[in-house]
Short mmCIF file of the C-alpha atoms (twelve columns), coordinates in Angstrom:
data_MODEL
# 
_entry.id   MODEL 
# 
loop_
_atom_site.group_PDB 
_atom_site.id 
_atom_site.type_symbol 
_atom_site.label_atom_id 
_atom_site.label_alt_id 
_atom_site.label_comp_id 
_atom_site.label_asym_id 
_atom_site.label_seq_id 
_atom_site.Cartn_x 
_atom_site.Cartn_y 
_atom_site.Cartn_z 
_atom_site.pdbx_PDB_model_num 
ATOM 1   C CA . MET A 1   111.432 84.783  66.432 1 
ATOM 2   C CA . ASP A 2   112.096 81.100  66.287 1 
ATOM 3   C CA . LEU A 3   113.524 79.137  69.196 1 
ATOM 4   C CA . PRO A 4   116.904 78.373  67.585 1 
ATOM 5   C CA . LEU A 5   117.615 82.102  67.205 1 
ATOM 6   C CA . ARG A 6   116.827 82.691  70.883 1 
ATOM 7   C CA . ALA A 7   119.141 79.851  71.803 1 
ATOM 8   C CA . ARG A 8   121.842 81.317  69.573 1 
ATOM 9   C CA . LEU A 9   121.371 84.715  71.229 1 
ATOM 10  C CA . ARG A 10  121.657 83.183  74.680 1 
ATOM 11  C CA . ALA A 11  124.819 81.352  73.577 1 
ATOM 12  C CA . GLY A 12  126.420 84.619  72.419 1 
ATOM 13  C CA . ASP A 13  126.238 84.083  68.660 1 
ATOM 14  C CA . ALA A 14  127.376 87.379  67.117 1 
ATOM 15  C CA . ASP A 15  125.493 86.767  63.862 1 
ATOM 16  C CA . ALA A 16  122.258 86.184  65.752 1 
ATOM 17  C CA . PHE A 17  122.878 89.345  67.746 1 
ATOM 18  C CA . GLY A 18  123.503 91.275  64.510 1 
ATOM 19  C CA . ARG A 19  120.197 90.014  63.176 1 
ATOM 20  C CA . LEU A 20  118.512 91.095  66.432 1 
ATOM 21  C CA . PHE A 21  119.984 94.562  66.030 1 
ATOM 22  C CA . ASP A 22  118.969 94.813  62.362 1 
ATOM 23  C CA . GLU A 23  115.400 93.794  63.151 1 
ATOM 24  C CA . HIS A 24  114.765 95.907  66.262 1 
ATOM 25  C CA . ALA A 25  117.188 98.865  66.475 1 
ATOM 26  C CA . ALA A 26  114.791 101.184 64.631 1 
ATOM 27  C CA . THR A 27  111.918 100.294 66.986 1 
ATOM 28  C CA . VAL A 28  114.096 100.896 70.054 1 
ATOM 29  C CA . TYR A 29  115.255 104.187 68.537 1 
ATOM 30  C CA . ARG A 30  111.701 105.397 67.851 1 
ATOM 31  C CA . HIS A 31  110.722 104.465 71.420 1 
ATOM 32  C CA . ALA A 32  113.699 106.402 72.817 1 
ATOM 33  C CA . VAL A 33  113.011 109.458 70.625 1 
ATOM 34  C CA . ARG A 34  109.416 109.583 71.775 1 
ATOM 35  C CA . VAL A 35  110.408 109.342 75.428 1 
ATOM 36  C CA . THR A 36  113.370 111.744 75.337 1 
ATOM 37  C CA . ALA A 37  112.393 114.075 72.465 1 
ATOM 38  C CA . ASP A 38  116.106 114.068 71.683 1 
ATOM 39  C CA . ARG A 39  117.463 112.300 68.593 1 
ATOM 40  C CA . ALA A 40  121.094 112.274 69.758 1 
ATOM 41  C CA . GLY A 41  120.068 111.060 73.186 1 
ATOM 42  C CA . ALA A 42  117.951 108.356 71.567 1 
ATOM 43  C CA . GLU A 43  120.978 107.124 69.633 1 
ATOM 44  C CA . ASP A 44  122.832 106.789 72.940 1 
ATOM 45  C CA . VAL A 45  119.886 104.887 74.403 1 
ATOM 46  C CA . VAL A 46  119.916 102.434 71.465 1 
ATOM 47  C CA . SER A 47  123.623 101.889 71.899 1 
ATOM 48  C CA . LEU A 48  123.304 101.328 75.634 1 
ATOM 49  C CA . THR A 49  120.261 99.107  75.171 1 
ATOM 50  C CA . PHE A 50  122.027 96.719  72.832 1 
ATOM 51  C CA . HIS A 51  125.138 96.800  74.980 1 
ATOM 52  C CA . GLU A 52  123.038 95.774  77.968 1 
ATOM 53  C CA . ALA A 53  121.192 93.182  75.877 1 
ATOM 54  C CA . TRP A 54  124.499 91.574  74.995 1 
ATOM 55  C CA . ARG A 55  125.588 91.674  78.624 1 
ATOM 56  C CA . LEU A 56  122.248 90.223  79.820 1 
ATOM 57  C CA . ARG A 57  121.728 87.758  76.954 1 
ATOM 58  C CA . ALA A 58  121.839 84.745  79.295 1 
ATOM 59  C CA . ARG A 59  118.720 86.107  81.031 1 
ATOM 60  C CA . LEU A 60  116.691 85.944  77.826 1 
ATOM 61  C CA . ARG A 61  113.999 83.327  78.318 1 
ATOM 62  C CA . PRO A 62  114.495 80.375  76.009 1 
ATOM 63  C CA . ASP A 63  110.821 80.396  74.974 1 
ATOM 64  C CA . GLY A 64  108.584 83.128  73.615 1 
ATOM 65  C CA . ASP A 65  107.462 84.740  70.418 1 
ATOM 66  C CA . SER A 66  109.420 87.975  70.243 1 
ATOM 67  C CA . VAL A 67  112.438 89.451  71.999 1 
ATOM 68  C CA . LEU A 68  111.149 92.970  71.407 1 
ATOM 69  C CA . PRO A 69  109.434 93.212  74.818 1 
ATOM 70  C CA . TRP A 70  112.721 92.145  76.449 1 
ATOM 71  C CA . LEU A 71  114.641 94.789  74.461 1 
ATOM 72  C CA . LEU A 72  112.096 97.508  75.245 1 
ATOM 73  C CA . GLY A 73  112.292 96.559  78.914 1 
ATOM 74  C CA . ILE A 74  116.053 97.034  78.772 1 
ATOM 75  C CA . ALA A 75  115.554 100.331 76.915 1 
ATOM 76  C CA . THR A 76  113.117 101.487 79.604 1 
ATOM 77  C CA . ASN A 77  115.708 100.773 82.288 1 
ATOM 78  C CA . VAL A 78  118.375 102.563 80.269 1 
ATOM 79  C CA . LEU A 79  116.075 105.579 79.894 1 
ATOM 80  C CA . ARG A 80  115.375 105.540 83.625 1 
ATOM 81  C CA . ASN A 81  119.096 105.400 84.434 1 
ATOM 82  C CA . THR A 82  119.849 108.136 81.920 1 
ATOM 83  C CA . ARG A 83  117.232 110.447 83.423 1 
ATOM 84  C CA . ARG A 84  118.521 109.702 86.932 1 
ATOM 85  C CA . ALA A 85  122.088 110.515 85.873 1 
ATOM 86  C CA . ALA A 86  120.910 113.758 84.240 1 
ATOM 87  C CA . ARG A 87  119.075 114.773 87.434 1 
ATOM 88  C CA . ARG A 88  122.190 114.068 89.503 1 
ATOM 89  C CA . HIS A 89  124.282 116.069 87.087 1 
ATOM 90  C CA . GLN A 90  121.882 119.024 87.237 1 
ATOM 91  C CA . ALA A 91  121.799 118.841 91.039 1 
ATOM 92  C CA . ALA A 92  125.598 118.864 91.151 1 
ATOM 93  C CA . LEU A 93  125.700 121.884 88.840 1 
ATOM 94  C CA . ALA A 94  123.127 123.662 91.002 1 
ATOM 95  C CA . ARG A 95  125.395 123.240 94.027 1 
ATOM 96  C CA . LEU A 96  128.250 125.048 92.307 1 
ATOM 97  C CA . PRO A 97  128.650 128.714 93.206 1 
ATOM 98  C CA . VAL A 98  127.294 131.113 90.616 1 
ATOM 99  C CA . ARG A 99  129.865 133.331 88.981 1 
ATOM 100 C CA . ASP A 100 128.764 136.920 88.651 1 
ATOM 101 C CA . SER A 101 130.702 137.568 85.501 1 
ATOM 102 C CA . VAL A 102 132.988 135.962 83.040 1 
ATOM 103 C CA . PRO A 103 136.546 137.182 83.542 1 
ATOM 104 C CA . ASP A 104 137.909 139.458 80.847 1 
ATOM 105 C CA . PHE A 105 141.038 137.864 79.456 1 
ATOM 106 C CA . SER A 106 141.658 140.369 76.673 1 
ATOM 107 C CA . ASP A 107 144.515 142.023 78.619 1 
ATOM 108 C CA . GLU A 108 146.153 138.621 79.006 1 
ATOM 109 C CA . VAL A 109 145.852 137.988 75.264 1 
ATOM 110 C CA . VAL A 110 147.386 141.371 74.494 1 
ATOM 111 C CA . ASP A 111 150.208 140.651 76.963 1 
ATOM 112 C CA . ARG A 112 150.856 137.278 75.333 1 
ATOM 113 C CA . LEU A 113 150.956 138.855 71.884 1 
ATOM 114 C CA . ARG A 114 153.346 141.519 73.170 1 
ATOM 115 C CA . ASP A 115 155.491 138.818 74.801 1 
ATOM 116 C CA . ALA A 116 155.563 136.874 71.540 1 
ATOM 117 C CA . GLU A 117 156.580 140.016 69.673 1 
ATOM 118 C CA . HIS A 118 159.350 140.714 72.195 1 
ATOM 119 C CA . LEU A 119 160.533 137.103 72.001 1 
ATOM 120 C CA . ARG A 120 160.649 137.306 68.201 1 
ATOM 121 C CA . ALA A 121 162.648 140.552 68.415 1 
ATOM 122 C CA . ALA A 122 165.002 139.070 71.002 1 
ATOM 123 C CA . ALA A 123 165.608 135.964 68.900 1 
ATOM 124 C CA . ALA A 124 166.276 138.065 65.795 1 
ATOM 125 C CA . ALA A 125 168.623 140.325 67.741 1 
ATOM 126 C CA . LEU A 126 170.389 137.352 69.346 1 
ATOM 127 C CA . ALA A 127 171.000 135.885 65.896 1 
ATOM 128 C CA . GLN A 128 172.860 139.097 64.965 1 
ATOM 129 C CA . LEU A 129 175.323 138.842 67.868 1 
ATOM 130 C CA . ARG A 130 178.766 137.369 67.396 1 
ATOM 131 C CA . ARG A 131 178.886 133.664 68.175 1 
ATOM 132 C CA . THR A 132 181.123 134.227 71.220 1 
ATOM 133 C CA . GLU A 133 178.762 136.864 72.657 1 
ATOM 134 C CA . ARG A 134 175.707 134.720 71.922 1 
ATOM 135 C CA . GLU A 135 177.268 131.715 73.702 1 
ATOM 136 C CA . VAL A 136 178.125 133.729 76.824 1 
ATOM 137 C CA . PHE A 137 174.687 135.352 76.860 1 
ATOM 138 C CA . THR A 138 172.769 132.086 76.548 1 
ATOM 139 C CA . LEU A 139 174.908 130.335 79.180 1 
ATOM 140 C CA . CYS A 140 174.817 133.124 81.754 1 
ATOM 141 C CA . VAL A 141 171.415 134.723 81.202 1 
ATOM 142 C CA . TRP A 142 169.175 131.987 79.861 1 
ATOM 143 C CA . THR A 143 170.786 128.944 81.446 1 
ATOM 144 C CA . GLY A 144 171.749 130.711 84.665 1 
ATOM 145 C CA . LEU A 145 175.419 129.731 84.909 1 
ATOM 146 C CA . ASP A 146 177.653 132.005 86.946 1 
ATOM 147 C CA . TYR A 147 180.730 133.584 85.362 1 
ATOM 148 C CA . ALA A 148 183.104 130.876 86.566 1 
ATOM 149 C CA . ALA A 149 180.916 128.030 85.300 1 
ATOM 150 C CA . ALA A 150 180.439 129.741 81.935 1 
ATOM 151 C CA . ALA A 151 184.189 130.328 81.696 1 
ATOM 152 C CA . GLU A 152 184.797 126.649 82.396 1 
ATOM 153 C CA . ALA A 153 182.188 125.594 79.831 1 
ATOM 154 C CA . LEU A 154 183.698 127.806 77.139 1 
ATOM 155 C CA . GLY A 155 187.349 127.298 78.111 1 
ATOM 156 C CA . VAL A 156 188.032 131.032 78.531 1 
ATOM 157 C CA . PRO A 157 189.044 133.186 81.516 1 
ATOM 158 C CA . VAL A 158 186.329 134.628 83.791 1 
ATOM 159 C CA . GLY A 159 187.261 138.175 82.751 1 
ATOM 160 C CA . THR A 160 186.557 137.278 79.126 1 
ATOM 161 C CA . VAL A 161 183.103 136.006 80.083 1 
ATOM 162 C CA . ARG A 162 182.368 139.267 81.939 1 
ATOM 163 C CA . SER A 163 183.466 141.493 79.065 1 
ATOM 164 C CA . ARG A 164 181.660 139.425 76.405 1 
ATOM 165 C CA . LEU A 165 178.483 139.390 78.472 1 
ATOM 166 C CA . SER A 166 178.609 143.149 79.000 1 
ATOM 167 C CA . ARG A 167 179.056 143.744 75.251 1 
ATOM 168 C CA . ALA A 168 176.362 141.193 74.416 1 
ATOM 169 C CA . ARG A 169 173.813 142.830 76.722 1 
ATOM 170 C CA . ALA A 170 174.467 146.295 75.331 1 
ATOM 171 C CA . ARG A 171 174.323 145.137 71.689 1 
ATOM 172 C CA . LEU A 172 171.314 142.937 72.336 1 
ATOM 173 C CA . ARG A 173 169.368 145.810 73.890 1 
ATOM 174 C CA . THR A 174 170.094 148.053 70.895 1 
ATOM 175 C CA . LEU A 175 169.366 145.336 68.333 1 
ATOM 176 C CA . ALA A 176 166.143 144.222 70.056 1 
ATOM 177 C CA . GLU A 177 164.826 147.792 70.232 1 
ATOM 178 C CA . ALA A 178 165.543 148.180 66.521 1 
ATOM 179 C CA . GLU A 179 163.744 144.879 65.807 1 
ATOM 180 C CA . LEU A 180 160.687 146.036 67.767 1 
ATOM 181 C CA . ARG A 181 160.516 149.243 65.728 1 
ATOM 182 C CA . ARG A 182 160.596 147.303 62.436 1 
ATOM 183 C CA . PRO A 183 157.226 146.360 60.975 1 
ATOM 184 C CA . PRO A 184 156.624 142.596 61.084 1 
ATOM 185 C CA . LEU A 185 157.299 140.720 57.882 1 
ATOM 186 C CA . LYS A 186 154.304 139.103 56.250 1 
ATOM 187 C CA . GLU A 187 154.726 135.419 55.535 1 
ATOM 188 C CA . LYS A 188 154.384 134.484 51.894 1 
ATOM 189 C CA . ILE A 189 151.446 132.231 51.118 1 
ATOM 190 C CA . ARG A 190 152.442 129.439 48.780 1 
# 
């Protein structure tokens, strides 16, 4: 490598750094593959090596024949740091308590499916209620308003809220049970 290219590298010339990468990335990669026996890990080492080379470019000696020894020195340090981090990671995992078994979550999945089915049936049944019953039900049951607050929100007497809610609950129970007995509709594929 000629001296002007080294000087351009030290000065942070992106084109010179691109040329450096083009000329030596494959050599750094082969070195990393041989050391790690891991192609994906070697790709990470190349990336980290050239990242560090860019960061440390001012430390590149202005004289010399090739920058390959400098790059391979950086790669060696990256490999060392990578192995050290892997050992620390393994040691941390070894300190974790060992679980005897993997929890069985199939009952939870079945419960969620059943809940989804019940929610679908409730929504379908709610849609069949009269608007006035649906409004009282959603305000009192789902939103949690008391009778007086629901009456104020709807502009009706408290007694009307009570009677509508009683009718809505009875109808909703009957309609929801009927919905649950119906086979689910298959969605059309378009």
